[in-house]
């Protein structure tokens, strides 16, 4: 995540809180009640985001993990393509021998 992304997310959260406050105040709530409910809305949104983040970490479904997996597969594929037919046959024989054990 870039530094500008953090600022944008912070501004969006701030704007959601302000907009929620104004909507609730316009709906007829007094300032204190509108402030409490808008804070509750923000806390709920942040907790939902945090929960989704923790879920993605627990299931290893994050961008970095996926990029690392794709890179490792590409490196292995390139190494496999660079093998000579003799080396490939030797590797296949070793794999079959390990499966047999």
Coordinates of N, CA, C and O in Angstrom, one line a residue:
X1 N 0.9 -1.2 0.0 CA 0.0 0.0 0.0 C 0.9 1.2 0.0 O 1.8 1.3 0.8
X2 N 0.6 2.1 -0.9 CA 1.4 3.3 -1.0 C 0.9 4.4 0.1 O -0.2 4.2 0.7
X3 N 1.8 5.3 0.3 CA 1.5 6.4 1.3 C 0.2 7.1 1.0 O -0.6 7.5 1.8
X4 N 0.0 7.4 -0.3 CA -1.2 8.2 -0.7 C -2.4 7.4 -0.5 O -3.5 8.0 -0.2
X5 N -2.3 6.1 -0.6 CA -3.5 5.2 -0.3 C -4.0 5.3 1.1 O -5.1 5.4 1.4
X6 N -3.0 5.4 2.0 CA -3.3 5.6 3.4 C -4.0 6.9 3.7 O -5.0 7.0 4.4
X7 N -3.5 7.9 3.0 CA -4.2 9.2 3.2 C -5.6 9.3 2.6 O -6.5 9.8 3.2
X8 N -5.8 8.6 1.5 CA -7.1 8.5 0.8 C -8.1 7.8 1.7 O -9.2 8.2 1.9
X9 N -7.6 6.6 2.2 CA -8.5 5.8 3.1 C -8.8 6.6 4.4 O -10.0 6.6 4.8
X10 N -7.9 7.3 4.9 CA -8.1 8.1 6.1 C -9.1 9.2 5.8 O -10.1 9.5 6.6
X11 N -9.0 9.9 4.7 CA -9.9 10.9 4.3 C -11.3 10.4 4.1 O -12.3 11.0 4.5
X12 N -11.4 9.2 3.4 CA -12.7 8.6 3.2 C -13.4 8.2 4.5 O -14.6 8.5 4.6
X13 N -12.7 7.6 5.4 CA -13.3 7.3 6.7 C -13.7 8.6 7.4 O -14.8 8.6 8.0
X14 N -12.9 9.6 7.4 CA -13.3 10.9 8.0 C -14.6 11.5 7.3 O -15.5 11.9 8.0
X15 N -14.6 11.4 6.0 CA -15.8 11.9 5.2 C -17.0 11.0 5.5 O -18.1 11.6 5.6
X16 N -16.9 9.7 5.7 CA -18.1 8.9 6.0 C -18.6 9.3 7.4 O -19.8 9.4 7.5
X17 N -17.7 9.5 8.3 CA -18.2 9.9 9.7 C -18.9 11.3 9.6 O -19.9 11.5 10.2
X18 N -18.3 12.2 8.9 CA -18.9 13.5 8.8 C -20.2 13.5 8.0 O -21.2 14.1 8.4
X19 N -20.3 12.7 7.0 CA -21.6 12.6 6.2 C -22.6 11.9 7.1 O -23.8 12.3 7.0
X20 N -22.2 10.9 7.8 CA -23.2 10.2 8.7 C -23.7 11.1 9.7 O -24.9 11.1 10.0
X21 N -22.8 11.9 10.3 CA -23.3 12.9 11.3 C -24.3 13.9 10.7 O -25.3 14.2 11.3
X22 N -24.0 14.4 9.5 CA -24.9 15.4 8.9 C -26.2 14.8 8.5 O -27.3 15.4 8.7
X23 N -26.2 13.5 8.0 CA -27.4 12.9 7.6 C -28.3 12.6 8.9 O -29.5 12.9 8.9
X24 N -27.7 12.2 10.0 CA -28.4 11.9 11.2 C -29.0 13.2 11.8 O -30.1 13.3 12.3
X25 N -28.1 14.3 11.7 CA -28.6 15.6 12.2 C -29.8 16.1 11.4 O -30.7 16.6 11.9
X26 N -29.6 15.9 10.1 CA -30.7 16.4 9.2 C -32.0 15.5 9.4 O -33.1 16.0 9.2
X27 N -31.8 14.3 9.8 CA -32.9 13.4 10.1 C -33.7 13.7 11.3 O -34.8 13.2 11.6
X28 N -33.1 14.6 12.1 CA -33.9 15.1 13.3 C -33.2 14.8 14.6 O -33.8 15.2 15.7
X29 N -32.1 14.1 14.6 CA -31.4 13.9 15.9 C -30.6 15.1 16.4 O -30.2 15.9 15.6
X30 N -30.5 15.3 17.7 CA -29.7 16.4 18.2 C -28.2 16.1 18.0 O -27.8 15.0 17.6
X31 N -27.4 17.1 18.2 CA -26.0 16.9 17.9 C -25.3 15.8 18.7 O -24.5 15.0 18.1
X32 N -25.6 15.6 19.9 CA -25.0 14.6 20.7 C -25.4 13.2 20.2 O -24.5 12.3 20.0
X33 N -26.7 12.9 20.0 CA -27.1 11.6 19.5 C -26.6 11.4 18.1 O -26.2 10.2 17.8
X34 N -26.6 12.4 17.2 CA -26.0 12.2 15.9 C -24.5 11.9 15.9 O -24.0 11.0 15.2
X35 N -23.8 12.5 16.9 CA -22.4 12.2 17.0 C -22.2 10.8 17.5 O -21.3 10.1 17.0
X36 N -23.0 10.3 18.5 CA -22.8 9.0 19.0 C -23.1 8.0 17.9 O -22.4 7.0 17.7
X37 N -24.2 8.1 17.2 CA -24.6 7.2 16.2 C -23.6 7.2 15.0 O -23.3 6.1 14.4
X38 N -23.1 8.3 14.6 CA -22.1 8.4 13.6 C -20.8 7.7 14.0 O -20.1 7.0 13.2
X39 N -20.4 7.9 15.3 CA -19.2 7.2 15.8 C -19.4 5.7 15.8 O -18.5 4.9 15.5
X40 N -20.6 5.2 16.2 CA -20.9 3.8 16.2 C -20.9 3.3 14.8 O -20.3 2.1 14.6
X41 N -21.3 4.0 13.8 CA -21.3 3.6 12.4 C -19.8 3.4 12.0 O -19.4 2.4 11.4
X42 N -19.0 4.4 12.3 CA -17.5 4.3 12.0 C -16.9 3.1 12.6 O -16.1 2.4 12.0
X43 N -17.1 2.9 13.9 CA -16.5 1.8 14.6 C -17.0 0.5 14.0 O -16.2 -0.4 13.8
X44 N -18.2 0.4 13.6 CA -18.7 -0.8 13.0 C -18.0 -1.1 11.6 O -17.7 -2.2 11.3
X45 N -17.9 0.0 10.8 CA -17.2 -0.2 9.5 C -15.7 -0.6 9.7 O -15.2 -1.5 9.1
X46 N -15.0 0.0 10.7 CA -13.6 -0.3 10.9 C -13.5 -1.8 11.5 O -12.6 -2.5 11.1
X47 N -14.4 -2.2 12.3 CA -14.4 -3.6 12.8 C -14.7 -4.6 11.7 O -14.0 -5.6 11.7
X48 N -15.6 -4.2 10.8 CA -15.9 -5.1 9.7 C -14.7 -5.2 8.8 O -14.3 -6.3 8.4
X49 N -14.0 -4.1 8.5 CA -12.8 -4.1 7.7 C -11.7 -4.9 8.4 O -11.0 -5.7 7.7
X50 N -11.5 -4.7 9.7 CA -10.5 -5.5 10.4 C -10.8 -7.0 10.4 O -9.9 -7.8 10.2
X51 N -12.0 -7.3 10.6 CA -12.4 -8.7 10.5 C -12.1 -9.4 9.2 O -11.6 -10.5 9.1
X52 N -12.4 -8.6 8.1 CA -12.1 -9.2 6.7 C -10.6 -9.3 6.5 O -10.1 -10.2 5.9
X53 N -9.9 -8.3 7.1 CA -8.4 -8.4 7.0 C -7.8 -9.6 7.7 O -7.0 -10.3 7.2
X54 N -8.3 -9.8 8.9 CA -7.8 -11.0 9.7 C -8.2 -12.3 9.0 O -7.4 -13.2 9.0
X55 N -9.4 -12.3 8.4 CA -9.8 -13.5 7.7 C -8.9 -13.8 6.5 O -8.5 -14.9 6.2
X56 N -8.5 -12.7 5.7 CA -7.6 -12.9 4.6 C -6.3 -13.3 5.0 O -5.6 -14.1 4.3
X57 N -5.8 -12.8 6.2 CA -4.5 -13.2 6.7 C -4.6 -14.7 7.1 O -3.7 -15.5 6.8
X58 N -5.6 -15.1 7.8 CA -5.7 -16.5 8.3 C -5.8 -17.5 7.1 O -5.3 -18.6 7.2
X59 N -6.5 -17.1 6.0 CA -6.7 -18.0 4.9 C -5.5 -17.8 3.9 O -5.5 -18.4 2.8
X60 N -4.6 -16.9 4.2 CA -3.5 -16.6 3.3 C -3.9 -16.2 1.9 O -3.4 -16.6 0.9
X61 N -5.0 -15.4 1.8 CA -5.5 -14.9 0.6 C -5.2 -13.5 0.4 O -6.1 -12.6 0.2
X62 N -3.9 -13.1 0.5 CA -3.5 -11.7 0.5 C -2.7 -11.5 -0.8 O -2.2 -12.5 -1.4
X63 N -2.6 -10.3 -1.3 CA -1.9 -10.0 -2.5 C -0.5 -10.5 -2.5 O 0.0 -11.1 -3.5
X64 N 0.3 -10.2 -1.4 CA 1.7 -10.6 -1.4 C 1.9 -12.1 -1.5 O 2.7 -12.6 -2.2
X65 N 1.0 -12.8 -0.7 CA 1.1 -14.3 -0.8 C 0.9 -14.8 -2.2 O 1.6 -15.7 -2.6
X66 N -0.1 -14.3 -2.8 CA -0.4 -14.7 -4.2 C 0.7 -14.3 -5.2 O 1.1 -15.1 -6.0
X67 N 1.3 -13.1 -5.0 CA 2.4 -12.8 -5.9 C 3.6 -13.7 -5.7 O 4.3 -14.1 -6.6
X68 N 3.9 -14.0 -4.4 CA 5.0 -14.9 -4.1 C 4.8 -16.3 -4.7 O 5.7 -16.9 -5.3
X69 N 3.6 -16.8 -4.6 CA 3.2 -18.1 -5.1 C 3.4 -18.1 -6.6 O 4.0 -19.0 -7.2
X70 N 2.9 -17.1 -7.3 CA 3.0 -17.0 -8.8 C 4.5 -16.9 -9.2 O 4.9 -17.5 -10.2
X71 N 5.3 -16.1 -8.4 CA 6.7 -16.0 -8.8 C 7.4 -17.4 -8.6 O 8.2 -17.7 -9.5
X72 N 7.1 -18.1 -7.5 CA 7.8 -19.4 -7.3 C 7.4 -20.3 -8.4 O 8.3 -21.1 -8.9
X73 N 6.1 -20.3 -8.8 CA 5.7 -21.2 -9.9 C 6.4 -20.9 -11.2 O 6.8 -21.7 -12.0
X74 N 6.6 -19.6 -11.5 CA 7.2 -19.1 -12.7 C 8.7 -19.5 -12.7 O 9.2 -20.0 -13.8
X75 N 9.4 -19.4 -11.6 CA 10.8 -19.8 -11.5 C 10.9 -21.3 -11.7 O 11.8 -21.7 -12.5
X76 N 10.1 -22.1 -11.1 CA 10.1 -23.5 -11.3 C 9.8 -23.9 -12.7 O 10.5 -24.8 -13.3
X77 N 8.9 -23.3 -13.3 CA 8.5 -23.6 -14.7 C 9.7 -23.2 -15.6 O 10.0 -24.0 -16.5
X78 N 10.4 -22.1 -15.4 CA 11.5 -21.7 -16.2 C 12.7 -22.7 -16.0 O 13.3 -23.1 -17.0
X79 N 12.9 -23.1 -14.8 CA 14.0 -24.1 -14.6 C 13.6 -25.5 -15.3 O 14.5 -26.1 -15.8
X80 N 12.4 -25.8 -15.2 CA 11.9 -27.1 -15.9 C 12.1 -27.0 -17.4 O 12.6 -27.9 -18.0
X81 N 11.8 -25.8 -18.0 CA 12.0 -25.7 -19.4 C 13.5 -25.7 -19.8 O 13.8 -26.0 -20.9
X82 N 14.4 -25.3 -18.9 CA 15.8 -25.2 -19.2 C 16.5 -26.5 -19.1 O 17.7 -26.7 -19.5
X83 N 15.8 -27.5 -18.6 CA 16.4 -28.9 -18.4 C 16.6 -29.5 -19.8 O 15.7 -29.4 -20.6
X84 N 17.7 -30.2 -19.9 CA 17.9 -31.0 -21.1 C 17.0 -32.3 -21.0 O 16.6 -32.6 -19.9
X85 N 16.8 -33.0 -22.1 CA 16.0 -34.2 -22.1 C 16.6 -35.2 -21.1 O 15.8 -35.9 -20.4
X86 N 17.9 -35.3 -21.1 CA 18.5 -36.3 -20.2 C 18.3 -35.9 -18.7 O 18.0 -36.8 -17.9
X87 N 18.4 -34.7 -18.4 CA 18.2 -34.2 -17.0 C 16.7 -34.4 -16.6 O 16.4 -34.8 -15.5
X88 N 15.9 -34.1 -17.6 CA 14.4 -34.3 -17.3 C 14.1 -35.8 -17.1 O 13.3 -36.1 -16.1
X89 N 14.7 -36.7 -17.8 CA 14.4 -38.1 -17.7 C 15.0 -38.6 -16.3 O 14.4 -39.3 -15.6
X90 N 16.2 -38.0 -15.9 CA 16.8 -38.4 -14.6 C 15.9 -37.9 -13.5 O 15.6 -38.6 -12.5
X91 N 15.4 -36.7 -13.6 CA 14.5 -36.1 -12.6 C 13.2 -36.9 -12.5 O 12.7 -37.2 -11.4
X92 N 12.6 -37.3 -13.6 CA 11.4 -38.1 -13.6 C 11.7 -39.5 -12.9 O 10.8 -40.0 -12.2
X93 N 12.8 -40.1 -13.2 CA 13.2 -41.3 -12.6 C 13.3 -41.2 -11.1 O 12.9 -42.1 -10.3
X94 N 13.9 -40.1 -10.6 CA 14.0 -39.9 -9.2 C 12.7 -39.7 -8.5 O 12.4 -40.2 -7.4
X95 N 11.8 -39.0 -9.2 CA 10.4 -38.8 -8.6 C 9.7 -40.1 -8.5 O 9.1 -40.4 -7.5
X96 N 9.8 -40.9 -9.6 CA 9.1 -42.2 -9.6 C 9.7 -43.1 -8.5 O 9.0 -43.9 -7.8
X97 N 11.0 -43.0 -8.3 CA 11.7 -43.9 -7.2 C 11.2 -43.4 -5.8 O 10.9 -44.3 -5.0
X98 N 11.1 -42.1 -5.6 CA 10.6 -41.6 -4.3 C 9.1 -42.0 -4.1 O 8.7 -42.3 -3.0
X99 N 8.3 -42.0 -5.1 CA 6.9 -42.4 -5.0 C 6.8 -43.9 -4.7 O 5.9 -44.3 -4.0
X100 N 7.7 -44.6 -5.2 CA 7.7 -46.1 -5.0 C 8.2 -46.4 -3.5 O 7.8 -47.5 -3.0
X101 N 8.9 -45.6 -2.9 CA 9.4 -45.8 -1.5 C 8.3 -45.6 -0.6 O 7.6 -45.6 0.0

